[in-house]
Each structure stands twice: as C-alpha cells, then as structure tokens.
CSV table of C-alpha atoms in Angstrom, one decimal:
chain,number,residue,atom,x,y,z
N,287,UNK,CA,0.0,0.0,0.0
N,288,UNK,CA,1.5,2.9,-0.8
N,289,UNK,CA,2.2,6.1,1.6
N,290,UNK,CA,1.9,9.3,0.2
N,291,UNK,CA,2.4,12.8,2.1
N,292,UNK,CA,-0.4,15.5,1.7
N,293,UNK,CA,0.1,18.8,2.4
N,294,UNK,CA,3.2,17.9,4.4
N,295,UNK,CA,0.9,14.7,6.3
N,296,UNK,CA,1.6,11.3,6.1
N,297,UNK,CA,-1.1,9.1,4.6
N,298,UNK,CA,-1.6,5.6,3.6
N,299,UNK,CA,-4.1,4.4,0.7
N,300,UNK,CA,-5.2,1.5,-1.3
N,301,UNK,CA,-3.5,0.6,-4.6
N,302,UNK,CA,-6.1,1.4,-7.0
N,303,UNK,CA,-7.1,4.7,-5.9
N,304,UNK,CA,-6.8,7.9,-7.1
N,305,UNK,CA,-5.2,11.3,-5.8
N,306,UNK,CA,-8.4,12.8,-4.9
N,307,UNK,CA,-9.1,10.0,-2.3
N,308,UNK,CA,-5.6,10.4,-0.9
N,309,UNK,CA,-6.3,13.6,-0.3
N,310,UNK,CA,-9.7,13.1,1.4
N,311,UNK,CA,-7.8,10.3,3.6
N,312,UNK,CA,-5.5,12.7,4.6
N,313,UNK,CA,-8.2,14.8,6.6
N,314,UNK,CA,-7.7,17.8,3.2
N,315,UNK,CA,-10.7,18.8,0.9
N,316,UNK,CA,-10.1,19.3,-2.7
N,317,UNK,CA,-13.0,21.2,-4.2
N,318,UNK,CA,-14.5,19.7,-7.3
N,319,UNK,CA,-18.1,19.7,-9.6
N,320,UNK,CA,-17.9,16.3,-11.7
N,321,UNK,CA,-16.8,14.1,-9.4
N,322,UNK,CA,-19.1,11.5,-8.1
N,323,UNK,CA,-18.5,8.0,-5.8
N,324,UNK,CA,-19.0,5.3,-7.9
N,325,UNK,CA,-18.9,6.6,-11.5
N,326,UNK,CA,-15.4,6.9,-13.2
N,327,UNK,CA,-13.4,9.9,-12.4
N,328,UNK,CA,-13.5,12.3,-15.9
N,329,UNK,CA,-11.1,15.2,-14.9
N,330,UNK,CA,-13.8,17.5,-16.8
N,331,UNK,CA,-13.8,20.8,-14.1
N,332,UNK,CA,-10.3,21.2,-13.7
N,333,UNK,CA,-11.4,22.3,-10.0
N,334,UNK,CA,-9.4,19.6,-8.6
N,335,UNK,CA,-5.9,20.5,-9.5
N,336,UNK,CA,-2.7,19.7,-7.2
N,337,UNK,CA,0.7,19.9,-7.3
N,338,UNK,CA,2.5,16.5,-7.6
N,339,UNK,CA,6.0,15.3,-7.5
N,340,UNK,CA,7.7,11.9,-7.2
N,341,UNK,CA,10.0,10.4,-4.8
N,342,UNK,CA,12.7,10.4,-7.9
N,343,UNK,CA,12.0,14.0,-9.2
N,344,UNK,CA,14.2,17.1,-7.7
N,345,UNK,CA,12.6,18.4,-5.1
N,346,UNK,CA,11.5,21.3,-6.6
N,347,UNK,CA,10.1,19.7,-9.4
N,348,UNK,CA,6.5,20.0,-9.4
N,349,UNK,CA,3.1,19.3,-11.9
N,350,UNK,CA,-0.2,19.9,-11.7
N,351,UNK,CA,-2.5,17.6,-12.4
N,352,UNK,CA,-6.2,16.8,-11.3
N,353,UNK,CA,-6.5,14.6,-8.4
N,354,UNK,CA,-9.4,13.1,-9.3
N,355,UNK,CA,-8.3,11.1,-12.1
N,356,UNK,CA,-4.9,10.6,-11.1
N,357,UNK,CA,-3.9,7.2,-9.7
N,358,UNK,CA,-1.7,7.3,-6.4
N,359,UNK,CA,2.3,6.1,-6.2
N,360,UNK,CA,4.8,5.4,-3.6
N,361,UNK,CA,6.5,8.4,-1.9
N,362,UNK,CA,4.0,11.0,-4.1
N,363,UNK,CA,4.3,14.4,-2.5
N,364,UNK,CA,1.4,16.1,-3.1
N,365,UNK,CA,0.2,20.3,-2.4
N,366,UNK,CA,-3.1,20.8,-2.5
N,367,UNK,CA,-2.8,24.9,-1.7
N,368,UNK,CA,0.2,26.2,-3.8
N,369,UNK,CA,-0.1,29.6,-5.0
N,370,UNK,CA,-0.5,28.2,-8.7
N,371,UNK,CA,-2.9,25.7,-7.9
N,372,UNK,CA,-5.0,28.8,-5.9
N,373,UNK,CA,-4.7,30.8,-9.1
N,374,UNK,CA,-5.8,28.2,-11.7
N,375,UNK,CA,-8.6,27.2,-9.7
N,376,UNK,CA,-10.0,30.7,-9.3
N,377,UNK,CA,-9.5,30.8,-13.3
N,378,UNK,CA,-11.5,28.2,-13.2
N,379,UNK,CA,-14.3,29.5,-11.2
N,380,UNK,CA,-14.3,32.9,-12.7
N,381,UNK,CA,-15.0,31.5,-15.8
N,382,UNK,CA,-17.7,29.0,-14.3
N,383,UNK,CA,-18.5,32.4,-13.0
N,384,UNK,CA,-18.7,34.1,-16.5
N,385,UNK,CA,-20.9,31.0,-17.7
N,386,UNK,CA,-23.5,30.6,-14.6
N,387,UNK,CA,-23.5,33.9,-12.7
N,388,UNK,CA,-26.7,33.0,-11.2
N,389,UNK,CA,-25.9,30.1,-9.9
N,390,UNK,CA,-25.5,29.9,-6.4
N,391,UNK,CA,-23.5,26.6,-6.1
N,392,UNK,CA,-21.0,28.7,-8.5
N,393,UNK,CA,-21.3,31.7,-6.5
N,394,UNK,CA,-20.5,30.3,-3.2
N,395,UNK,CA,-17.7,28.2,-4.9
N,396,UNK,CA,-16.0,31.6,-6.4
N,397,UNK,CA,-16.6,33.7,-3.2
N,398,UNK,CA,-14.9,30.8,-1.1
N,399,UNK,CA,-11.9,31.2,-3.5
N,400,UNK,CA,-12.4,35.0,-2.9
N,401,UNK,CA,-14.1,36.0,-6.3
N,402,UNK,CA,-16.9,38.2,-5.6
N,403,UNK,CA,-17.9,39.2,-9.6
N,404,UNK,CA,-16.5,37.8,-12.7
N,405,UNK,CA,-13.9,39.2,-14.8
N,406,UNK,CA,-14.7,37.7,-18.0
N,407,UNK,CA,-17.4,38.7,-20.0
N,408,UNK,CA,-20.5,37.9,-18.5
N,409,UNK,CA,-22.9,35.2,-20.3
N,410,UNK,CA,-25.8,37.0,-22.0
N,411,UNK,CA,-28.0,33.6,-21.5
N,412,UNK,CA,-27.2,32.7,-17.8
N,413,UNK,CA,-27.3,29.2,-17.3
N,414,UNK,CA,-27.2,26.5,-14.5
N,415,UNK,CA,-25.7,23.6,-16.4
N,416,UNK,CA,-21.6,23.5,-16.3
N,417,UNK,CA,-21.1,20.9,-18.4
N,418,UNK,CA,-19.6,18.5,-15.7
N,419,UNK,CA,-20.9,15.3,-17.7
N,420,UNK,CA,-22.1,13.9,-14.8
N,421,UNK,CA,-25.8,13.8,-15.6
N,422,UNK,CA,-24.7,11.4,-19.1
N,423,UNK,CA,-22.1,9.5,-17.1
N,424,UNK,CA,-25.1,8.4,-15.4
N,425,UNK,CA,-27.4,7.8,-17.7
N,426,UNK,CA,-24.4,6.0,-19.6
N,427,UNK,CA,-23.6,4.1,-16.2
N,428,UNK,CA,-27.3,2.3,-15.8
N,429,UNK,CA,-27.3,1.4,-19.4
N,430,UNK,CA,-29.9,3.9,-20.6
N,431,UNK,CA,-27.6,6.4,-22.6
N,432,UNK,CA,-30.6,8.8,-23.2
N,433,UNK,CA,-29.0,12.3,-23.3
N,434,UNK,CA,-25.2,13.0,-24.6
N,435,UNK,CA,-23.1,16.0,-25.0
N,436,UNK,CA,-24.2,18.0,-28.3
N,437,UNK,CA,-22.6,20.4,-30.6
N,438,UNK,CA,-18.9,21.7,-29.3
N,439,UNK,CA,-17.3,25.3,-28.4
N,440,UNK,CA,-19.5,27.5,-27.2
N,441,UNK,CA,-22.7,25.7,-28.4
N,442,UNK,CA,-22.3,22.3,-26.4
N,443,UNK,CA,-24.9,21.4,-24.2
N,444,UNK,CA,-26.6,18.5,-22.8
N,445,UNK,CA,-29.4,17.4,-24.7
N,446,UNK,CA,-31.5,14.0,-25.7
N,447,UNK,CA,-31.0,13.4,-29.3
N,448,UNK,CA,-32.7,15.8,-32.4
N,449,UNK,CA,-33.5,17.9,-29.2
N,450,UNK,CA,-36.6,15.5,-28.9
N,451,UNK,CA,-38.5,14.2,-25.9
N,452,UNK,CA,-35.3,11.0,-25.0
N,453,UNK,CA,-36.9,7.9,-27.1
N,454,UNK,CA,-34.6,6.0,-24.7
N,455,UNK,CA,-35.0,7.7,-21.3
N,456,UNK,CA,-36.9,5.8,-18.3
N,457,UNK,CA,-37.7,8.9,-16.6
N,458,UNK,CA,-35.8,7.3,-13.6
N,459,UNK,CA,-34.3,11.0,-12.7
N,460,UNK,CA,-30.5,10.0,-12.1
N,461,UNK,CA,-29.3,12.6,-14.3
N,462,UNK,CA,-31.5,15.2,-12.8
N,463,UNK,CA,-30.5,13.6,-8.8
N,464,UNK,CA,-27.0,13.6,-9.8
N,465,UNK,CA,-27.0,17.6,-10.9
N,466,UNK,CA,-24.9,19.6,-8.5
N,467,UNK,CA,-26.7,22.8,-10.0
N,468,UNK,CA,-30.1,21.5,-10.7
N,469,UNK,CA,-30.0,22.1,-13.8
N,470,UNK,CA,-32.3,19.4,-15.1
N,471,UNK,CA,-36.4,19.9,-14.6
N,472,UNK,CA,-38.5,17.8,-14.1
N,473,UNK,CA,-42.5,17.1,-12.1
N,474,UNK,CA,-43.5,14.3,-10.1
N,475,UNK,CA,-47.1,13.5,-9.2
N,476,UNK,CA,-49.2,11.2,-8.0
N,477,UNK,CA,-49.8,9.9,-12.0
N,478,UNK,CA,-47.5,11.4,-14.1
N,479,UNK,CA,-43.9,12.3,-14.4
N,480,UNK,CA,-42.3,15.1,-16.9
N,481,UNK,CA,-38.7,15.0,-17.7
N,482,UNK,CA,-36.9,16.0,-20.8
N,483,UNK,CA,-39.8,17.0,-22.4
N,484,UNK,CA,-41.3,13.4,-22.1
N,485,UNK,CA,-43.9,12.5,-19.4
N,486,UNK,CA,-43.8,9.0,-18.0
N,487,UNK,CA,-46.6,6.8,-16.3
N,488,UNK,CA,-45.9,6.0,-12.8
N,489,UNK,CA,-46.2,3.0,-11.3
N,490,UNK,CA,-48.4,3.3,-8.1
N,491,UNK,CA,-48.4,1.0,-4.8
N,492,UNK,CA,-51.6,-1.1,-4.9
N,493,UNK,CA,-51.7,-0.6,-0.9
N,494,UNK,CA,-51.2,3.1,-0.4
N,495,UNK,CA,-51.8,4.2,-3.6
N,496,UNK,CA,-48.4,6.5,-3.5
N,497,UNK,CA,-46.2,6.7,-6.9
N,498,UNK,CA,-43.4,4.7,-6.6
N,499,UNK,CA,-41.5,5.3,-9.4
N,500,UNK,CA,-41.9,5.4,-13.4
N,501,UNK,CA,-43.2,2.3,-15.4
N,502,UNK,CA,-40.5,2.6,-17.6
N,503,UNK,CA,-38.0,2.6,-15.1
N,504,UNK,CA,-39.8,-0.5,-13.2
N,505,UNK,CA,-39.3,-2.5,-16.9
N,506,UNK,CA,-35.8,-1.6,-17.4
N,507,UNK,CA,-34.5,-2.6,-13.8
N,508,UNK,CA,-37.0,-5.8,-14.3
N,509,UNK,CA,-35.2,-6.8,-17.5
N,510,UNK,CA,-31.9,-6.4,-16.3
N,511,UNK,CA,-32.4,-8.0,-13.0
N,512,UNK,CA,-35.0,-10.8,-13.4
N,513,UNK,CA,-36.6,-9.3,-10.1
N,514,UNK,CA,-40.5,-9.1,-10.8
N,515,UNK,CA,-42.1,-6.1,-11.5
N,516,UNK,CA,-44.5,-6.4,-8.3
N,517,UNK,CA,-41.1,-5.5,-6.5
N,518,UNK,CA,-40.8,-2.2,-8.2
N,519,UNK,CA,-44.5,-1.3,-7.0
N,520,UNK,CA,-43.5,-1.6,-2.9
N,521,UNK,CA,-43.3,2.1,-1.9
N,522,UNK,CA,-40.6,2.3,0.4
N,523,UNK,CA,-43.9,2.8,3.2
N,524,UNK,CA,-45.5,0.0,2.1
N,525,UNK,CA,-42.1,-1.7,2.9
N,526,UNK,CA,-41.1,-0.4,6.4
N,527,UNK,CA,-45.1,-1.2,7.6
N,528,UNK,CA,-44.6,-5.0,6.5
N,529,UNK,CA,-41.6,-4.7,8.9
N,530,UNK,CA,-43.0,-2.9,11.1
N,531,UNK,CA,-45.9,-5.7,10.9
N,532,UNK,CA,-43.5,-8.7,11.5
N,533,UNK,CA,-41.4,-7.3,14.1
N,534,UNK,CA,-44.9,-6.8,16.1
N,535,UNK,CA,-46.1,-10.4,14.9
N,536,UNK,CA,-42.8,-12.1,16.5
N,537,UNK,CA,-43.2,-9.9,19.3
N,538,UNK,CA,-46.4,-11.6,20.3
N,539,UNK,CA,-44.7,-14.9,19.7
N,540,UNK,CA,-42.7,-14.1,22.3
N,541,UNK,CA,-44.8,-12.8,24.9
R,42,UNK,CA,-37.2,16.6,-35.9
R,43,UNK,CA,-36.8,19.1,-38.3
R,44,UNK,CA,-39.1,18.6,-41.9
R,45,UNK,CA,-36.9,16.6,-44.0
R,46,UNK,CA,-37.7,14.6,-47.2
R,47,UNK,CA,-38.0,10.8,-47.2
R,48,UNK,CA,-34.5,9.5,-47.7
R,49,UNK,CA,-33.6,6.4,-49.8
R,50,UNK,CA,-32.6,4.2,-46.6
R,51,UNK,CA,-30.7,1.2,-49.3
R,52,UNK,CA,-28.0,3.2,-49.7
R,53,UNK,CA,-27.7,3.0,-46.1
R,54,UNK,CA,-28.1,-0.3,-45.4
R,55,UNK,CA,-25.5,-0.9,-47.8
R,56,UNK,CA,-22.8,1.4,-46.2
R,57,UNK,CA,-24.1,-0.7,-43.1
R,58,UNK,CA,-23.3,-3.6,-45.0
R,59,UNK,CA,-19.5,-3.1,-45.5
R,60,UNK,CA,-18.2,-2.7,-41.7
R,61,UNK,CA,-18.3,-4.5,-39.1
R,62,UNK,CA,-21.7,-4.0,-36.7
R,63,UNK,CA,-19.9,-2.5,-33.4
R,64,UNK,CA,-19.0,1.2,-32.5
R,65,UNK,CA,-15.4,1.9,-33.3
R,66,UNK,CA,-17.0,1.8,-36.8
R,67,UNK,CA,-19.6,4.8,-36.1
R,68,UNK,CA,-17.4,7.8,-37.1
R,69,UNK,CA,-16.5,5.7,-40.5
R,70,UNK,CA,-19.8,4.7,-41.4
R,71,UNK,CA,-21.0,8.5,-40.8
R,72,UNK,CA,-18.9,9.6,-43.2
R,73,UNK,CA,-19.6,7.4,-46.3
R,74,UNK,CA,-23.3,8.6,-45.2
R,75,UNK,CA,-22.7,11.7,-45.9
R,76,UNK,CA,-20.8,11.2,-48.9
R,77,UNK,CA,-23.6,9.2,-50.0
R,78,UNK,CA,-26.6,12.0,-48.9
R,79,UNK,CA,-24.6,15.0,-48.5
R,80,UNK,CA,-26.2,15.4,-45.4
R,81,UNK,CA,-26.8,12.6,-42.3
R,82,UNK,CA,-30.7,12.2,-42.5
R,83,UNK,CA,-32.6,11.7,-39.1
R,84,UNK,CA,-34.0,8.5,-40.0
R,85,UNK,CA,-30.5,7.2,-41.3
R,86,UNK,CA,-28.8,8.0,-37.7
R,87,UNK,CA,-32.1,5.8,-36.2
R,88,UNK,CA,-30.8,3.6,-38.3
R,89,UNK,CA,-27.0,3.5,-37.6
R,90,UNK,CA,-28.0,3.5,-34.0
R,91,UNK,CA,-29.7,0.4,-34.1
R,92,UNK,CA,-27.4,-1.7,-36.0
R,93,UNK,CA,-24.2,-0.3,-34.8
R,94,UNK,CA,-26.2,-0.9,-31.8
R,95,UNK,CA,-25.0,2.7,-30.6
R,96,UNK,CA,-27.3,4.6,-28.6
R,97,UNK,CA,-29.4,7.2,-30.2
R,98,UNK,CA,-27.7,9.9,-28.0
R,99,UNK,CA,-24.2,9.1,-28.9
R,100,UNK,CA,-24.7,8.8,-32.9
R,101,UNK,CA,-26.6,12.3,-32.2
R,102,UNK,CA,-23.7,13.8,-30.4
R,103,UNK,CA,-20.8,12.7,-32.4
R,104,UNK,CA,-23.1,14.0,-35.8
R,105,UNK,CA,-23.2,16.8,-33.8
R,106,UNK,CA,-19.8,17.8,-32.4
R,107,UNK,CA,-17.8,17.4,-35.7
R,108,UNK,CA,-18.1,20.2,-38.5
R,109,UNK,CA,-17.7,17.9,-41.3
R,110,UNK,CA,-21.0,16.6,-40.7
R,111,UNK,CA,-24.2,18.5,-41.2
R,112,UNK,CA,-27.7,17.7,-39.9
R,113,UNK,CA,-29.2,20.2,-42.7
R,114,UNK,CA,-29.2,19.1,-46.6
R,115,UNK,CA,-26.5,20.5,-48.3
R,116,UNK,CA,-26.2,22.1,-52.0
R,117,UNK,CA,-24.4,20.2,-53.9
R,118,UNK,CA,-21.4,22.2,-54.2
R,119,UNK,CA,-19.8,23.6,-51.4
R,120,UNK,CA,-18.6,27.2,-51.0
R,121,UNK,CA,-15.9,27.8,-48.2
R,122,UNK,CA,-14.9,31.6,-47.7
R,123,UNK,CA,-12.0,31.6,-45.5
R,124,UNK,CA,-12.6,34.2,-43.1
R,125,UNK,CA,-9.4,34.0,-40.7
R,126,UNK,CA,-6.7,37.0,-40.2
R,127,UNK,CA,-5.4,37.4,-43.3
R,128,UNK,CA,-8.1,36.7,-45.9
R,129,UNK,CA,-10.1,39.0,-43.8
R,130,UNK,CA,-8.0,41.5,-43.7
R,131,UNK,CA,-7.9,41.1,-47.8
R,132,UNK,CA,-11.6,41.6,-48.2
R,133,UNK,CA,-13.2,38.1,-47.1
R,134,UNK,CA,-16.0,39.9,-46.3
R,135,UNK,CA,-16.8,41.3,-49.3
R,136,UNK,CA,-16.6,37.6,-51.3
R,137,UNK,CA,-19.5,36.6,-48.1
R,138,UNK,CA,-21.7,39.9,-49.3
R,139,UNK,CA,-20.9,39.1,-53.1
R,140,UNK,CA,-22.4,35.5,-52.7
R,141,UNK,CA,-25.2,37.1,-50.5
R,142,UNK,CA,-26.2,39.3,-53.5
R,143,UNK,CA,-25.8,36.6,-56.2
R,144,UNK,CA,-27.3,33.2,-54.5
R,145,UNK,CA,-29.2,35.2,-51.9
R,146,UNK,CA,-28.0,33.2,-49.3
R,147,UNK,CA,-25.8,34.0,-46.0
R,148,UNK,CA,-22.5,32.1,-44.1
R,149,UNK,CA,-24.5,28.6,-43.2
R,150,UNK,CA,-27.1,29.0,-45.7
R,151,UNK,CA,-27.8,26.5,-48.8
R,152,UNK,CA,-30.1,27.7,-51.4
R,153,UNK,CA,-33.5,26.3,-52.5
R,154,UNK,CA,-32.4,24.4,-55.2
R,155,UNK,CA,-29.9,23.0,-53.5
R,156,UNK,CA,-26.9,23.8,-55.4
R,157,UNK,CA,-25.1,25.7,-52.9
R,158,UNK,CA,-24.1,25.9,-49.6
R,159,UNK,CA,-21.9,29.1,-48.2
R,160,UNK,CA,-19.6,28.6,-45.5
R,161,UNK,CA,-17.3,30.6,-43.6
R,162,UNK,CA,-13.9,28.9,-42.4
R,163,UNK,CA,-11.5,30.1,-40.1
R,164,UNK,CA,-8.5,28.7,-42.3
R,165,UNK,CA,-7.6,26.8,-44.9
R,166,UNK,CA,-3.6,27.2,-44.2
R,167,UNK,CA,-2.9,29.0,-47.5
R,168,UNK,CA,-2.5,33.1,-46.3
R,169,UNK,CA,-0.3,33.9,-49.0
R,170,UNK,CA,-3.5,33.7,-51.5
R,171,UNK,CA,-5.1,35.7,-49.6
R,172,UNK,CA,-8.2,35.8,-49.8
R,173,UNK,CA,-9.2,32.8,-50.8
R,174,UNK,CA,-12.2,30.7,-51.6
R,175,UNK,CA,-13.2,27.2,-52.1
R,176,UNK,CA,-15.6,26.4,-54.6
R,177,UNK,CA,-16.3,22.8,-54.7
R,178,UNK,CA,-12.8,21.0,-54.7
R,179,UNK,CA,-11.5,24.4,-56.7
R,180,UNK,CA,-9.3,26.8,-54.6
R,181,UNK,CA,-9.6,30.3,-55.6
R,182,UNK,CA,-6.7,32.6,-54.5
R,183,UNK,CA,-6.3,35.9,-54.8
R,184,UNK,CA,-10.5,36.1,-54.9
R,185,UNK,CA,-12.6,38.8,-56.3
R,186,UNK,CA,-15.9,39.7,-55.6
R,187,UNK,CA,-16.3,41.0,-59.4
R,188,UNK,CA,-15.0,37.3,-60.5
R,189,UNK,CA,-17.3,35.5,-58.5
R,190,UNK,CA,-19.9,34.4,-61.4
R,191,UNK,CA,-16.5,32.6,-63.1
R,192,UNK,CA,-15.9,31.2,-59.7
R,193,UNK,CA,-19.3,29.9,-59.3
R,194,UNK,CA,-19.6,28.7,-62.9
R,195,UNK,CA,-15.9,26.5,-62.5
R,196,UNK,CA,-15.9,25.5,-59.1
R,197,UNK,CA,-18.3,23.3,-59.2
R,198,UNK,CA,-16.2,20.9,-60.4
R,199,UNK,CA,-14.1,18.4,-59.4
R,200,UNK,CA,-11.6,19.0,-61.9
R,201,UNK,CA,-8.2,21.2,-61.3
C-alpha cells in the first residue's frame, strides 16, 4: 500500500485509488463539480488541480495535475494549496462564473476562493448547467444512454438526441439527482412524471396508492435483473409497515 | 425533428453492409453517409444507432460535435470563404456579401435548389493567397468579388 504525504501529512491508501481519495484520507478537501462516488473519475472541471511530484524527481520539481483522475504512487508528494494551484482554480471559477453567474452553487464556490464578480465577460444567457458530464455519465452508467453531450465550443450542451422528448429515457431522474446545480427539470405527481420533455406513467403501490417510481424505469431494472415487476411497485412505506408488521407479529410470539 | 424529405434508406443499409456492426466503426460509417446524402438524415442516424447498436444519443452527439458533418441538406457544391486573419484583412468579407447578393443566401445557408451551400472557415492554411475561396474541390486565390460568377460557374467541379 503505498504512503503518500499531503500537504506535508503522512497518509496511507489503497493501490487502486486515485489522488483525490488520498487527499480526502489525509483529513484535506479538494474542491470539485464532476466528481461522483462510484462513476469513473472524468477530470472534466479542472477544479481539482494539485501539485504533484515523485520520490525520484528534484525536489523542486512539481506538476499539476487533477487529483481526481490521477492514480496514487509510492512516496507522491502532493500540495493541495500552492499559490499556482490557488490561481488556476479561481480561473477556473471565474469563468464558471462568467458562464452561470446565477448560480449559487458557482457563486458560493467563487466567493470561497475569494471572487466576488467575474472578470470575464458575462454570459448573455445565464445558465445552470456547467457541463460536468455527470448527468450522461449516469445515464451512460445504468445502461440507458438517453442524453449526450451536443454540438462543441461555445454551443455544447446537454441534450437528448434531435433535441426530442429522449426515445430511450426511463424517466428514472438519475441525471437530474445527480446535478450539483439543478440544472435538469423535471415534475412528479401522483400519476404522471415530466422529464426532458417526455412525461412518463408511474407505477403506483396497490396498498397506499403512492407513486413509486416510473413504469418505464420499473421495466428496465426488471429486464436487467430478473426481479418481478411487483417489487418495483412496494413504496418504500409500504415496505417499512410490513416490517414494522413482523417485528410486532414475533413480538407476540414471544410474549 | 426538423421537416426533412423521405431518404432512400438502401443506400444506407449498404454502407451498413461493408463494416463490421460495433461502435469503433460509427465515425466511419458517418462519413460514407454523408458522402452518399450530402447530409446525415434523421431517419439514417435511427438507423446506424440500431445496427451499430450505438445509442441514439451518442450517434446524435458525435453528428453533432464534428463540422464535417451536417444535420441540414447540403447544395451540392460547397462554397468555403476563408474568413481567418489574413483573408479577412484582404476583403473576405466582401466575397460573403458578393455571394449574398448573387445566390441570396448568407454564411451557413444553402439555397433552394440546392446547389449551394456558403460557409465561412477560419482557415484553410494558405495566407499567401489571400483571400481565398473554395468552390467545390477548386481553390480560388487571390479572390474577387467582381469574379465570382466565373468562380461559381468552374468550381463546381471536381476537376483542377
């Protein structure tokens, strides 16, 4: 396993992990937008930037690279609040800034890295959606691949294909869940859910009558699983009260 | 969707025919569809997508993301105006408002009967011709805006 030093600390990680989770070990937060637990790291924000060097480099020898992407090595050295690293995050962030100045996710973000007001150019159509991929990774990750990355420069944006309600989409709402600006609308009621333009039945719990979650969804997870559909109808009530109803049958038993 | 004619879908099928079904071949297949239509229809990338067995989204994103593909139909021949420093400096503009006068059309723009589109470029790595033009396969250097009924008339082309 091998032991890295942090910000001057000593720490000791797994193998197969990457920079980013060195750091967190190490007790020292690295800010960062398209990073999620459990999806493959994409280096997409640059937010994340650290200064690295090897046990074999000179000492003064230094690069920056995103530690959420980069995989860990014996005797890494690794500064997480060098001036340069400072000054290319709040680059970062000023552009972000530029891009979603009403954001408040981006806002609180800049004024943390003490950015009060952009000094780019300020985006003439204000929007909430950074581009941090994670929203596709998703989709991409439960095997729906409904929306994608479209167009490049400054006209990329996330969108299903021809702009159309998602033929694909199950209307499950990872992409919208995962959003760290909330970017993605969509309604939920009782019958009927709206998401990318598309509205979706919803499955409802034959006890309580609640929505549980989209028919769609239900038939996706079904087919992939081989767990029957009747599963996917259980609110997570109707669940907990069935426990709730054995724990107070053996209970009895016991008395 | 935007309105778009019915589209031949054999010619597809046989493009389909000649790679292997998986999606390293997407980007190739693409462009020997839009060799073949001068455009990528909608109902071909529905089409790719399900026997390349590429999701909808992705087909939809790479047509999107590279320039040599275009989701619109195309004229025929293709007129690139290079636009970047130099050819700009030598007047690129005025070739753009000579070929709005005599096809009617604007940068992006294809006209009705489909012969042209106009494109602007940013460019084409040959300064010292400034400004220059592409008319089909034909480079124009040196481009006039008093020449450009020649220019149309040759470019179209494929010829040197």
């Amino acid at each position: 396993m091998p032991t890295l030093k942090v910000n001057g600390r000593k720490v000791t990680v797994a193998e197969d992990v990457y920079l980013l989770e060195a750091c967190r070990a190490a007790g020292v937060e690295v800010p960062t937008l398209c990073n999620f637990d459990g999806l493959e790291p994409w280096g997409g924000c640059r937010l994340c930037v650290v200064d690295m060097s090897l046990a074999k480099w000179d000492d003064d020898w230094f690069k920056m690279v995103t530690a959420c992407n980069h995989p860990v090595e014996e005797g890494m050295t690794v500064i997480t609040d060098s001036e340069r690293v400072l000054a290319t995050r709040r680059v970062v962030l000023d552009l972000l800034l530029a891009r979603c100045p009403e954001t408040p996710l981006i806002q609180r973000l800049a004024r943390e890295h003490g950015i009060e007001e952009t000094s780019y150019e300020l985006n003439p159509e204000p929007t909430d959606c950074i581009l941090c991929g994670l929203c596709t990774r998703v989709c991409d990750h439960i095997g729906v691949s409904a929306i994608a990355s479209t167009d490049r420069g400054w006209g990329r944006e996330i969108a299903p294909p021809f702009n159309e309600p998602p033929p694909d989409c199950i209307g499950c709402l990872a992409c919208a869940e995962i959003c760290p600006t909330d970017h993605i609308k969509f309604t939920t009621s009782n019958s009927c859910r709206t998401i990318w333009g598309r509205e979706f039945e919803m499955l409802r719990d034959p006890k309580t009558g609640e929505a549980v979650i989209t028919k769609a969804q239900a038939e996706h997870f079904a087919a992939r699983s081989g767990v029957p559909m009747t599963y996917f109808e259980t609110s997570d009530r109707s669940k907990r009260l069935e426990v709730a109803k054995t724990v107070e049958r053996l209970r009895v038993v016991k008395s | 969707m935007a309105e778009q004619p019915c589209v031949d879908l054999s010619k597809t099928e046989a493009i389909l025919g000649s790679y292997p079904h998986e999606e390293p071949s997407l980007i190739q297949v693409l462009q020997d569809v839009h060799r073949a239509y001068n455009y990528l229809p909608c109902d071909v990338l529905v089409r790719v997508a399900e026997v390349l067995e590429v999701p909808l989204a992705k087909v939809f994103s790479v047509s999107t993301f590279y320039k040599a593909f275009s989701l619109e139909p195309q004229g025929d021949t293709i007129i690139k105006v290079c636009t970047g420093t130099a050819c700009h400096i030598r007047g690129a503009g005025q070739l753009v408002e000579e070929l709005e006068r005599k096809l009617g059309i604007g940068a992006g723009e294809t006209t009705e009967d489909l012969k042209f589109t106009v494109k602007t470029v940013n460019c084409v790595g040959a300064c010292a011709m400034a400004p220059v033009m592409i008319v089909g396969e034909k480079y124009w250097g040196g481009a006039k805006p008093a020449r450009m009924s020649r220019y149309l008339a040759e470019g179209g082309s494929d010829e040197n």
